[in-house]
XYZ file of C-alpha atoms in Angstrom:
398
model
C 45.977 -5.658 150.429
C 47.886 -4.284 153.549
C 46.711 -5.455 157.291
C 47.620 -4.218 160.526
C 47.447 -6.848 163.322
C 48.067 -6.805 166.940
C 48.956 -3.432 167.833
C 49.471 -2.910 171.851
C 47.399 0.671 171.769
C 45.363 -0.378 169.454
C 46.065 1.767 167.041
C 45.836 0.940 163.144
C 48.751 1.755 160.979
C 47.446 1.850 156.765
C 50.581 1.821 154.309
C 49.805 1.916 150.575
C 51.128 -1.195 148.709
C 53.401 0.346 146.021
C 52.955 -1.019 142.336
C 55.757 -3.055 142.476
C 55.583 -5.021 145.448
C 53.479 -5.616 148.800
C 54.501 -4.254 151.959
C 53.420 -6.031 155.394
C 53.922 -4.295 158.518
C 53.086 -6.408 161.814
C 52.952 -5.615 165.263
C 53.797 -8.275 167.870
C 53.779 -7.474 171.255
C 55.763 -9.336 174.116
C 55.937 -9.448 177.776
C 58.314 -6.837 179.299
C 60.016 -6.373 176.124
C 59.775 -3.123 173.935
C 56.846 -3.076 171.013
C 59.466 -4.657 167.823
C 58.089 -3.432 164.667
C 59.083 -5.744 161.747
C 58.740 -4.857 158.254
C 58.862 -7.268 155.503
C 59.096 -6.233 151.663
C 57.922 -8.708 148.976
C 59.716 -7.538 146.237
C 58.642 -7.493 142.311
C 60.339 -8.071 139.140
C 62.142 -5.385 138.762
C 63.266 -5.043 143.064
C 62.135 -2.017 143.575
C 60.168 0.524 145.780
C 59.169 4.046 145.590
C 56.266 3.838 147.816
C 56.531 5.907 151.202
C 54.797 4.165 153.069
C 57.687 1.405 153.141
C 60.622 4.443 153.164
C 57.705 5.449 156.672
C 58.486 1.548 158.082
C 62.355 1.726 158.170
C 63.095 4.296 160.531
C 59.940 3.322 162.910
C 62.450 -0.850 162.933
C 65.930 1.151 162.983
C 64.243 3.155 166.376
C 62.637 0.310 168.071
C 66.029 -1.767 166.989
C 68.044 0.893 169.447
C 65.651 0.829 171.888
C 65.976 -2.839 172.335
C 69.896 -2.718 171.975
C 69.590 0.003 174.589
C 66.971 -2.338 177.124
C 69.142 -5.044 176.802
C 72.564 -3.199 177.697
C 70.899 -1.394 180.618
C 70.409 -5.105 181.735
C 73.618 -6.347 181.700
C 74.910 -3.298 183.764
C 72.040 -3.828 186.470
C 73.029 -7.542 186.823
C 76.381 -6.735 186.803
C 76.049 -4.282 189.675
C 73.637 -6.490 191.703
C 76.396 -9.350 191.832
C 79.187 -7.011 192.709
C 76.989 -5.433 195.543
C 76.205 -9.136 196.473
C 79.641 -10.679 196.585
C 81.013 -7.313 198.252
C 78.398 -7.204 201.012
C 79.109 -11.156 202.045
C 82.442 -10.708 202.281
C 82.185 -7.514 204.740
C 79.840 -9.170 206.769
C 81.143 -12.499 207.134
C 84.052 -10.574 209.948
C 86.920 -13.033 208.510
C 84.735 -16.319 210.162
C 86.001 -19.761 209.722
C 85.240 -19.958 206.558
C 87.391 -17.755 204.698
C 86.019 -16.453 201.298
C 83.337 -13.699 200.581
C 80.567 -16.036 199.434
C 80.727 -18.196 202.118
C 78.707 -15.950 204.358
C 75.614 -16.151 201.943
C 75.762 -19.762 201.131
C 75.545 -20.118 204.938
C 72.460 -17.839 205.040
C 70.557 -19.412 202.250
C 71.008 -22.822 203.318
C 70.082 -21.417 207.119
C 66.709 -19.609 205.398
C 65.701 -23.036 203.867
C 66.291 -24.983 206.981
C 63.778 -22.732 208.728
C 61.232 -22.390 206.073
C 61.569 -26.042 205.284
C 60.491 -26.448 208.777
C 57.195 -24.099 208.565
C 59.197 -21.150 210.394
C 58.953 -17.240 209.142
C 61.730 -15.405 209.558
C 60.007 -12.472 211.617
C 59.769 -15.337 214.611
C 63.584 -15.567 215.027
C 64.970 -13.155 217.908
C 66.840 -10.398 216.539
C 70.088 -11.702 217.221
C 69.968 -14.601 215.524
C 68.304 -12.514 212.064
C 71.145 -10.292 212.636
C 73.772 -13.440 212.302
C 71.489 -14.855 209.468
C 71.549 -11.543 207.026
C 75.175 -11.196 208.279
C 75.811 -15.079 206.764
C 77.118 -15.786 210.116
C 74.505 -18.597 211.268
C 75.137 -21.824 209.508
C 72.664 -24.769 208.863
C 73.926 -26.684 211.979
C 73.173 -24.392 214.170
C 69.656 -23.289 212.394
C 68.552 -27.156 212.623
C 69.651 -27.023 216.368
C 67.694 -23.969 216.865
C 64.668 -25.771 215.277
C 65.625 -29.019 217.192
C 64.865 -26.531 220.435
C 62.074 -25.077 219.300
C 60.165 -28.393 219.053
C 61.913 -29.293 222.834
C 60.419 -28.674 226.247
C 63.549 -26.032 226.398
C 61.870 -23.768 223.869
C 60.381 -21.414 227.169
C 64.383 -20.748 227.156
C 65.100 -20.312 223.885
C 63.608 -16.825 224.836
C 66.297 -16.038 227.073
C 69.309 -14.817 225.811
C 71.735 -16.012 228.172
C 69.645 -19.387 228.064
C 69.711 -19.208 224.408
C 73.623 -18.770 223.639
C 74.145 -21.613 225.644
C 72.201 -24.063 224.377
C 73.011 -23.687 220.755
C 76.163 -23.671 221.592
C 75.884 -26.767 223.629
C 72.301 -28.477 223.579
C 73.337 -30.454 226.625
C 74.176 -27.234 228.679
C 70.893 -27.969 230.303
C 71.793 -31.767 231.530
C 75.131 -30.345 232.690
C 73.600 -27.789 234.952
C 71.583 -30.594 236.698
C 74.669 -33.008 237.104
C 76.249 -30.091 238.850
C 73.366 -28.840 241.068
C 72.470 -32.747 241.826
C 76.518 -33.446 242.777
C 76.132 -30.088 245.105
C 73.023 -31.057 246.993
C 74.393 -34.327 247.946
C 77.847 -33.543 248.640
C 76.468 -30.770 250.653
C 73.903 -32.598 252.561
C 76.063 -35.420 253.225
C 78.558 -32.878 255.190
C 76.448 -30.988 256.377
C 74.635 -34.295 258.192
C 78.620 -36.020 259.118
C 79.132 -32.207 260.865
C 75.556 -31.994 262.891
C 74.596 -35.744 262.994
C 71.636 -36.301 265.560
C 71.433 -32.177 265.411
C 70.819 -32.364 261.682
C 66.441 -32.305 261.704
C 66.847 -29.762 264.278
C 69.138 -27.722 262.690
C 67.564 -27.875 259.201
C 67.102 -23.771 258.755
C 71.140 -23.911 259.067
C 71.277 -26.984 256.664
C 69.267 -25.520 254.271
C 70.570 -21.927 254.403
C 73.780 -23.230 253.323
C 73.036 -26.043 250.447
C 71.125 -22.893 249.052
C 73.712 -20.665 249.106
C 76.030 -23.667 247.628
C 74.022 -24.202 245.089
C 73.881 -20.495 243.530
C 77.851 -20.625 243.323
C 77.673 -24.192 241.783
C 74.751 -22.855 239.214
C 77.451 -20.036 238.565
C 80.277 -22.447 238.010
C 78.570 -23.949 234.982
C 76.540 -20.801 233.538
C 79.853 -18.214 233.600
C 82.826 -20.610 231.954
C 79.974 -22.391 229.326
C 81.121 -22.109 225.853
C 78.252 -19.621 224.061
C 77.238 -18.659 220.928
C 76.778 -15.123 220.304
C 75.924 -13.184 217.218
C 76.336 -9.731 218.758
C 78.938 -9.622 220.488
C 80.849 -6.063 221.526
C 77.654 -4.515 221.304
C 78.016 -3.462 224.774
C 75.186 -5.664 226.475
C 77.800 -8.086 228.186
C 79.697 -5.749 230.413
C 78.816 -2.748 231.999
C 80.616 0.510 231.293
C 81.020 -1.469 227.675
C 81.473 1.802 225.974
C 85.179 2.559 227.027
C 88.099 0.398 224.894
C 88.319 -2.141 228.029
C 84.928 -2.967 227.956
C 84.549 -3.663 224.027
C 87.932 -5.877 224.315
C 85.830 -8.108 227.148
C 82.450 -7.667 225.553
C 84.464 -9.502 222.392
C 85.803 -11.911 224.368
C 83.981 -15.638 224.793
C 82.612 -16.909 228.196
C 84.870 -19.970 227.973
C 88.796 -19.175 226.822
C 89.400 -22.770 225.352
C 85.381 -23.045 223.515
C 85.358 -24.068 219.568
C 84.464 -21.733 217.122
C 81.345 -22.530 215.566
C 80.688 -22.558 211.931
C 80.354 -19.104 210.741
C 81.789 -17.120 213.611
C 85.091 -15.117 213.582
C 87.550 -16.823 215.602
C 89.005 -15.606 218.349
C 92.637 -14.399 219.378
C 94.827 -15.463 221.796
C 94.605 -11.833 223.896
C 90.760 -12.557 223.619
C 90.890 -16.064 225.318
C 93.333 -15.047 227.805
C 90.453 -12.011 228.794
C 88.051 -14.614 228.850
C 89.592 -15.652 232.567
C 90.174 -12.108 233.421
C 86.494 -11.956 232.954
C 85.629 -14.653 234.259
C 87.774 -14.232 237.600
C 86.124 -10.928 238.169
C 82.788 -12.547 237.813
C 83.206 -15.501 240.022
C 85.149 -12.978 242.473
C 81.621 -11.103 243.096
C 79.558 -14.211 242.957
C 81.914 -15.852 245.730
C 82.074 -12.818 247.769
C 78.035 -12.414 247.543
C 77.265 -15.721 248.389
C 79.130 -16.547 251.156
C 78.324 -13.081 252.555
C 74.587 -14.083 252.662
C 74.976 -17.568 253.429
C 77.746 -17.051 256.429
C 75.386 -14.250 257.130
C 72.277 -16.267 257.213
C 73.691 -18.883 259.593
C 74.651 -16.304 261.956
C 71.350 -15.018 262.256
C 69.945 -17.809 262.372
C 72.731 -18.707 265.445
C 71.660 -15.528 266.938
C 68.053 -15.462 266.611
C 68.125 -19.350 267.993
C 70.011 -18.117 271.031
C 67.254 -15.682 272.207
C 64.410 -17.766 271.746
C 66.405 -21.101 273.382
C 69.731 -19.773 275.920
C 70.468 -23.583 275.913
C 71.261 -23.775 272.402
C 74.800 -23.977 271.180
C 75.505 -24.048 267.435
C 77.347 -26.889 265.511
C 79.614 -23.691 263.666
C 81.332 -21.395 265.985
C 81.034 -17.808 265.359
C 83.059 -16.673 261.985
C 84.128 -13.511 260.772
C 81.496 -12.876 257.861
C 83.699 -10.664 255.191
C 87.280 -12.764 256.086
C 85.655 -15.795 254.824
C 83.387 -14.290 252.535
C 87.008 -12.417 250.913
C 88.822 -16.194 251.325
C 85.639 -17.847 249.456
C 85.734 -15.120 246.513
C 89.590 -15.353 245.642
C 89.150 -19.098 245.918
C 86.272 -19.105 243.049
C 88.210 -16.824 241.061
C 91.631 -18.434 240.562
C 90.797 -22.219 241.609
C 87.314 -22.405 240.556
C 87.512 -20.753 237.179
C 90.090 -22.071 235.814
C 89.309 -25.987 236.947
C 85.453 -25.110 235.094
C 86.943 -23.593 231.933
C 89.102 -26.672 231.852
C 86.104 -29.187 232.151
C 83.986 -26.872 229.544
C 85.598 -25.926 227.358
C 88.568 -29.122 226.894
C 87.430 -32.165 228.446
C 83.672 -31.843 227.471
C 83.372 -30.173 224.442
C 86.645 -30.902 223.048
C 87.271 -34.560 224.312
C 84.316 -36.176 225.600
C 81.624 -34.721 223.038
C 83.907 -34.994 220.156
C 85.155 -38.730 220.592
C 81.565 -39.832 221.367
C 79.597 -37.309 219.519
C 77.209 -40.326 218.480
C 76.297 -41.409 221.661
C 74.733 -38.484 224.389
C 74.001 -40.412 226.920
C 77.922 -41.468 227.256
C 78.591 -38.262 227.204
C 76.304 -37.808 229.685
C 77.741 -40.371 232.143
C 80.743 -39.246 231.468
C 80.557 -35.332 232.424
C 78.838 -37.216 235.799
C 82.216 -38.847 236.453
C 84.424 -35.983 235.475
C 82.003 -33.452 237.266
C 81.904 -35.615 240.736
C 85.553 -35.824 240.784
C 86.290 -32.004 240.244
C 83.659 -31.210 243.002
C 85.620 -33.501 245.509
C 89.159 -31.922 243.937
C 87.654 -28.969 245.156
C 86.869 -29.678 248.541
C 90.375 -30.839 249.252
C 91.653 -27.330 247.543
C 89.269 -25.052 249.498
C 90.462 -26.912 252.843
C 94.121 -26.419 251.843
C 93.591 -22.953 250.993
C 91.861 -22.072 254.031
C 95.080 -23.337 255.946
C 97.462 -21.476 253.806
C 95.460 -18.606 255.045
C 95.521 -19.520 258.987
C 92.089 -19.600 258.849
C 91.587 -23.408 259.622
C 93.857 -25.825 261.480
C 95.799 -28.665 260.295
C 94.472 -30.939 262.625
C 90.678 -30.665 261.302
């Protein structure tokens, strides 16, 4: 007797047994996998068969044999192509890194991805430059678990900032830094600005504060331009106007602080791209000097002015400057002196020195960038006072 069992279309196949021996023809289907039909011949005494319906049975397993043989070759060739594609696509968008080797970009991004699910994150909620340095296998797991470390911070409103953003994943303390400075300015500033007017300095506090606000832009500048970043789209053009032309891609490449680190999974950078880093810089700082000692020189001669009318007895502290001489002095001093004393402190005795020999301890790191940052302010003062007398522009009796 001849059965037919498990047939996937549910179809009945009938062979006639032959006199000699039985013929069993089964159908077992599997997941995925082509319908295998198997034929199995119990053979009689004298071995055997003239029946057709077993001579029906052997072409039906020779044609589902190639079909398999077929399936499973067309499955090698698919894998094989997927990990060529894969290792060939890391290595192209890894940009030569720090890293060296083509599959270091994607180990990067898959221990980066399970960071930030681990941590109850979708992708969709990073900002697109960071997914574009994740699928490039740029963003390691460091910075991913500093990234997350911010997100759970009261800095997170910044995190959506993209100036804000490069900065503090480049340096989480970039934040504590910009207070030391603005703190060191408003003091140092006040204090002078109280030895110059003394009794006069409640009555002249529109002039006092005109000019600790005007200080305190350039100092905010001094620590936002030279801060080491991390960017993971950079020459795109955003950084520098009129980024299209060759000029502007060389400086949109280049990093905001010439002596910064370069983090895990970023190319590193050349010597012509450091050196442009002060070029850019310099012309930065140039316009932020110029503009704010333009307004705040500005502002304090109004204010002189507008005093005078109201009161003819009053006399200011500050005798009457010429607004674009010392606005011109102030810029070329921020340029040369300034930028190159605050790439210094960024990117070599803070993140090089201080944060690497005491890494474990913050708030020593902290302390120290207060020391180091209170010292370069006063360096400063004594430079801008010698510079203004190399110029003729002060006396060398004051």
């Amino acid at each position: 007797m001849l059965t037919s069992l498990g047939q996937p279309q549910g179809r009945l196949l009938t062979l006639q047994p032959c006199t000699s021996h039985r013929s069993i023809v089964s159908y077992r289907p599997r997941a995925s996998r082509p319908t295998v039909v198997r034929a199995r011949a119990l053979e009689g005494a004298d071995g055997k068969c003239t029946d057709s319906g077993s001579q029906q049975a052997k072409p039906a397993l020779q044609s589902s044999v190639s079909r398999r043989q077929r399936a499973h070759q067309k499955l090698r060739v698919n894998s094989s192509s997927s990990a060529s594609a894969s290792g060939g696509g890391a290595g192209d968008g890894s940009r030569g890194g720090s890293g060296g080797g083509g599959g270091g970009g994607e180990g990067n991004s898959d221990e980066a991805k399970a960071l930030l699910i681990g941590a109850g994150k979708a992708l969709e909620t990073l900002p697109e430059d960071l997914l574009e340095g994740l699928k490039a296998g740029k963003l390691s797991k460091d910075v991913m678990q500093r990234y997350i470390n911010l997100q759970d911070s009261f800095l997170a409103p910044l995190l959506k900032i993209g100036g804000f953003r490069e900065r503090l994943l480049a340096d989480p303390s970039f934040m504590v830094k910009v207070g030391i400075e603005v703190g060191i300015g408003i003091f140092t500033k006040s204090t002078a600005e109280y030895s110059k007017r003394g009794k006069n300095f409640w009555n002249e506090i529109d002039f006092v504060s005109a000019n600790v606000a005007m200080a305190l832009v350039a100092d905010f500048m001094l620590v936002w331009l030279p801060a080491p970043t991390m960017a993971f789209s950079r020459g795109g053009g955003s950084k520098v106007p009129g980024s299209g032309s060759s000029l502007g891609r060389f400086l949109a490449s280049c990093p905001d602080n010439a002596f910064q680190r370069v983090q895990g999974g970023a190319a590193p950078f050349s010597g012509a791209q450091r050196f442009g880093a002060i070029l850019r810089n310099g012309t930065k700082l140039l316009a932020v000097g110029f503009g704010s000692s333009l307004i705040g020189v500005g502002a304090t001669q109004a204010l002189s002015f507008a005093r005078h009318a109201l009161d003819p007895n009053f006399h200011s502290t500050n005798p009457p400057q010429n607004v674009l001489t010392v606005s011109a002095a102030y810029a070329s001093y921020m340029a040369i002196s300034s930028n190159l004393r605050y790439q210094v402190i960024a990117g070599v005795i803070e993140e090089r020195g201080i944060e690497v020999a005491f890494k474990s301890n913050p708030r020593l790191c902290h302390a120290l960038s207060l020391v180091v940052r209170t010292s370069n302010t006063f360096l400063g003062s004594l430079l801008w006072i010698d510079y203004l007398r190399l110029l003729g522009m002060q006396p060398k009796g004051d």
